[in-house]
PDB file of C-alpha atoms in Angstrom:
ATOM      1  CA  MET A   1     -13.359  24.503 -17.856  1.00 74.00           C
ATOM      2  CA  THR A   2     -14.970  26.708 -15.202  1.00 87.00           C
ATOM      3  CA  ALA A   3     -16.955  23.795 -13.857  1.00 92.00           C
ATOM      4  CA  VAL A   4     -13.788  21.770 -13.508  1.00 93.00           C
ATOM      5  CA  ARG A   5     -12.032  24.585 -11.660  1.00 93.00           C
ATOM      6  CA  ALA A   6     -15.024  25.140  -9.387  1.00 95.00           C
ATOM      7  CA  LEU A   7     -15.166  21.437  -8.513  1.00 96.00           C
ATOM      8  CA  SER A   8     -11.466  21.270  -7.805  1.00 97.00           C
ATOM      9  CA  GLY A   9     -11.920  24.356  -5.630  1.00 96.00           C
ATOM     10  CA  VAL A  10     -14.553  22.571  -3.559  1.00 97.00           C
ATOM     11  CA  VAL A  11     -12.341  19.519  -3.274  1.00 97.00           C
ATOM     12  CA  ALA A  12      -9.339  21.691  -2.221  1.00 97.00           C
ATOM     13  CA  GLY A  13     -11.598  23.275   0.434  1.00 97.00           C
ATOM     14  CA  GLY A  14     -12.433  19.756   1.642  1.00 97.00           C
ATOM     15  CA  VAL A  15      -8.772  18.915   1.939  1.00 97.00           C
ATOM     16  CA  VAL A  16      -8.336  22.006   4.139  1.00 98.00           C
ATOM     17  CA  ALA A  17     -11.273  20.902   6.238  1.00 97.00           C
ATOM     18  CA  LEU A  18      -9.715  17.354   6.604  1.00 96.00           C
ATOM     19  CA  LEU A  19      -6.451  18.914   7.787  1.00 97.00           C
ATOM     20  CA  CYS A  20      -8.371  20.857  10.410  1.00 97.00           C
ATOM     21  CA  VAL A  21     -10.079  17.635  11.592  1.00 96.00           C
ATOM     22  CA  VAL A  22      -6.862  15.707  11.800  1.00 96.00           C
ATOM     23  CA  VAL A  23      -5.044  18.528  13.606  1.00 96.00           C
ATOM     24  CA  GLY A  24      -7.996  18.866  15.961  1.00 95.00           C
ATOM     25  CA  ALA A  25      -8.078  15.174  16.656  1.00 94.00           C
ATOM     26  CA  ALA A  26      -4.351  15.194  17.377  1.00 94.00           C
ATOM     27  CA  LEU A  27      -4.601  18.064  19.826  1.00 94.00           C
ATOM     28  CA  ILE A  28      -7.603  16.561  21.615  1.00 94.00           C
ATOM     29  CA  GLY A  29      -5.834  13.184  21.760  1.00 92.00           C
ATOM     30  CA  ALA A  30      -2.695  14.784  23.182  1.00 90.00           C
ATOM     31  CA  ARG A  31      -4.568  16.708  25.848  1.00 92.00           C
ATOM     32  CA  ARG A  32      -6.776  13.767  26.892  1.00 92.00           C
ATOM     33  CA  ASP A  33      -4.017  11.209  26.705  1.00 89.00           C
ATOM     34  CA  PHE A  34      -5.575   8.888  24.128  1.00 89.00           C
ATOM     35  CA  PRO A  35      -4.106   7.870  20.760  1.00 88.00           C
ATOM     36  CA  GLY A  36      -4.942  10.160  17.937  1.00 86.00           C
ATOM     37  CA  PRO A  37      -3.610  10.431  14.370  1.00 90.00           C
ATOM     38  CA  GLY A  38       0.087   9.862  14.313  1.00 88.00           C
ATOM     39  CA  GLY A  39       2.829  12.091  13.061  1.00 90.00           C
ATOM     40  CA  GLU A  40       2.793  10.328   9.650  1.00 93.00           C
ATOM     41  CA  SER A  41      -0.876  11.177   9.095  1.00 93.00           C
ATOM     42  CA  LEU A  42      -0.356  14.749  10.208  1.00 95.00           C
ATOM     43  CA  THR A  43       2.647  15.103   7.863  1.00 96.00           C
ATOM     44  CA  TRP A  44       0.716  13.665   4.912  1.00 96.00           C
ATOM     45  CA  HIS A  45      -2.249  15.977   5.477  1.00 97.00           C
ATOM     46  CA  VAL A  46      -0.083  19.053   5.812  1.00 97.00           C
ATOM     47  CA  LEU A  47       1.910  18.264   2.734  1.00 97.00           C
ATOM     48  CA  VAL A  48      -1.022  17.371   0.586  1.00 98.00           C
ATOM     49  CA  THR A  49      -2.942  20.431   1.689  1.00 98.00           C
ATOM     50  CA  VAL A  50       0.030  22.746   0.664  1.00 98.00           C
ATOM     51  CA  VAL A  51       0.267  21.051  -2.732  1.00 98.00           C
ATOM     52  CA  VAL A  52      -3.499  21.105  -3.310  1.00 98.00           C
ATOM     53  CA  VAL A  53      -3.887  24.708  -2.373  1.00 98.00           C
ATOM     54  CA  ALA A  54      -0.948  25.735  -4.627  1.00 97.00           C
ATOM     55  CA  ALA A  55      -2.396  23.669  -7.492  1.00 97.00           C
ATOM     56  CA  GLN A  56      -5.739  25.316  -7.027  1.00 97.00           C
ATOM     57  CA  ILE A  57      -4.226  28.805  -7.077  1.00 97.00           C
ATOM     58  CA  VAL A  58      -2.548  27.809 -10.364  1.00 96.00           C
ATOM     59  CA  ALA A  59      -5.824  26.571 -11.723  1.00 96.00           C
ATOM     60  CA  ASP A  60      -7.653  29.740 -10.708  1.00 94.00           C
ATOM     61  CA  ARG A  61      -5.056  32.112 -12.160  1.00 94.00           C
ATOM     62  CA  ARG A  62      -4.381  30.349 -15.432  1.00 93.00           C
ATOM     63  CA  ARG A  63      -6.474  29.312 -18.478  1.00 92.00           C
ATOM     64  CA  GLY A  64      -6.427  26.365 -20.741  1.00 93.00           C
ATOM     65  CA  ALA A  65      -4.121  23.393 -20.196  1.00 94.00           C
ATOM     66  CA  ALA A  66      -2.445  24.911 -17.208  1.00 94.00           C
ATOM     67  CA  ALA A  67      -5.782  25.354 -15.412  1.00 94.00           C
ATOM     68  CA  LEU A  68      -6.800  21.764 -16.279  1.00 95.00           C
ATOM     69  CA  ALA A  69      -3.417  20.538 -15.014  1.00 96.00           C
ATOM     70  CA  GLY A  70      -3.816  22.391 -11.751  1.00 96.00           C
ATOM     71  CA  SER A  71      -7.273  20.912 -11.278  1.00 97.00           C
ATOM     72  CA  ALA A  72      -5.943  17.453 -12.111  1.00 97.00           C
ATOM     73  CA  VAL A  73      -3.280  17.851  -9.426  1.00 97.00           C
ATOM     74  CA  VAL A  74      -5.935  18.644  -6.935  1.00 98.00           C
ATOM     75  CA  PHE A  75      -8.059  15.541  -7.830  1.00 98.00           C
ATOM     76  CA  VAL A  76      -5.024  13.238  -7.916  1.00 98.00           C
ATOM     77  CA  MET A  77      -3.469  14.377  -4.693  1.00 98.00           C
ATOM     78  CA  THR A  78      -6.807  14.361  -2.828  1.00 97.00           C
ATOM     79  CA  GLY A  79      -7.448  10.789  -4.128  1.00 97.00           C
ATOM     80  CA  ALA A  80      -4.020   9.660  -2.920  1.00 96.00           C
ATOM     81  CA  LEU A  81      -4.588  11.222   0.450  1.00 97.00           C
ATOM     82  CA  LEU A  82      -8.038   9.645   0.874  1.00 96.00           C
ATOM     83  CA  TRP A  83      -6.737   6.304  -0.266  1.00 96.00           C
ATOM     84  CA  THR A  84      -3.667   6.138   1.903  1.00 94.00           C
ATOM     85  CA  GLN A  85      -4.804   7.915   5.066  1.00 93.00           C
ATOM     86  CA  TRP A  86      -8.536   7.377   5.311  1.00 91.00           C
ATOM     87  CA  TRP A  87      -9.437   4.217   3.399  1.00 89.00           C
ATOM     88  CA  GLY A  88      -6.132   2.260   3.500  1.00 71.00           C
TER      89      GLY A  88
END
């Protein structure tokens, strides 16, 4: 169980890093007057980051099925974000 929580923590950190990249690209795009990620992409990244970080906190503070469920939420939400915003 510890390995699953550790892996989901790394994945959650990656989602936070992706949010930083998207926000940075949006700011640079706005300053240099070129198209960057749109509002929909920014909204998706912010919402998924909030959900993933909250789920990781649950996974870290609980044990058993609750920890596994929190880790599962991290993996599923990250997969959905990557599928819809990065690969879609």
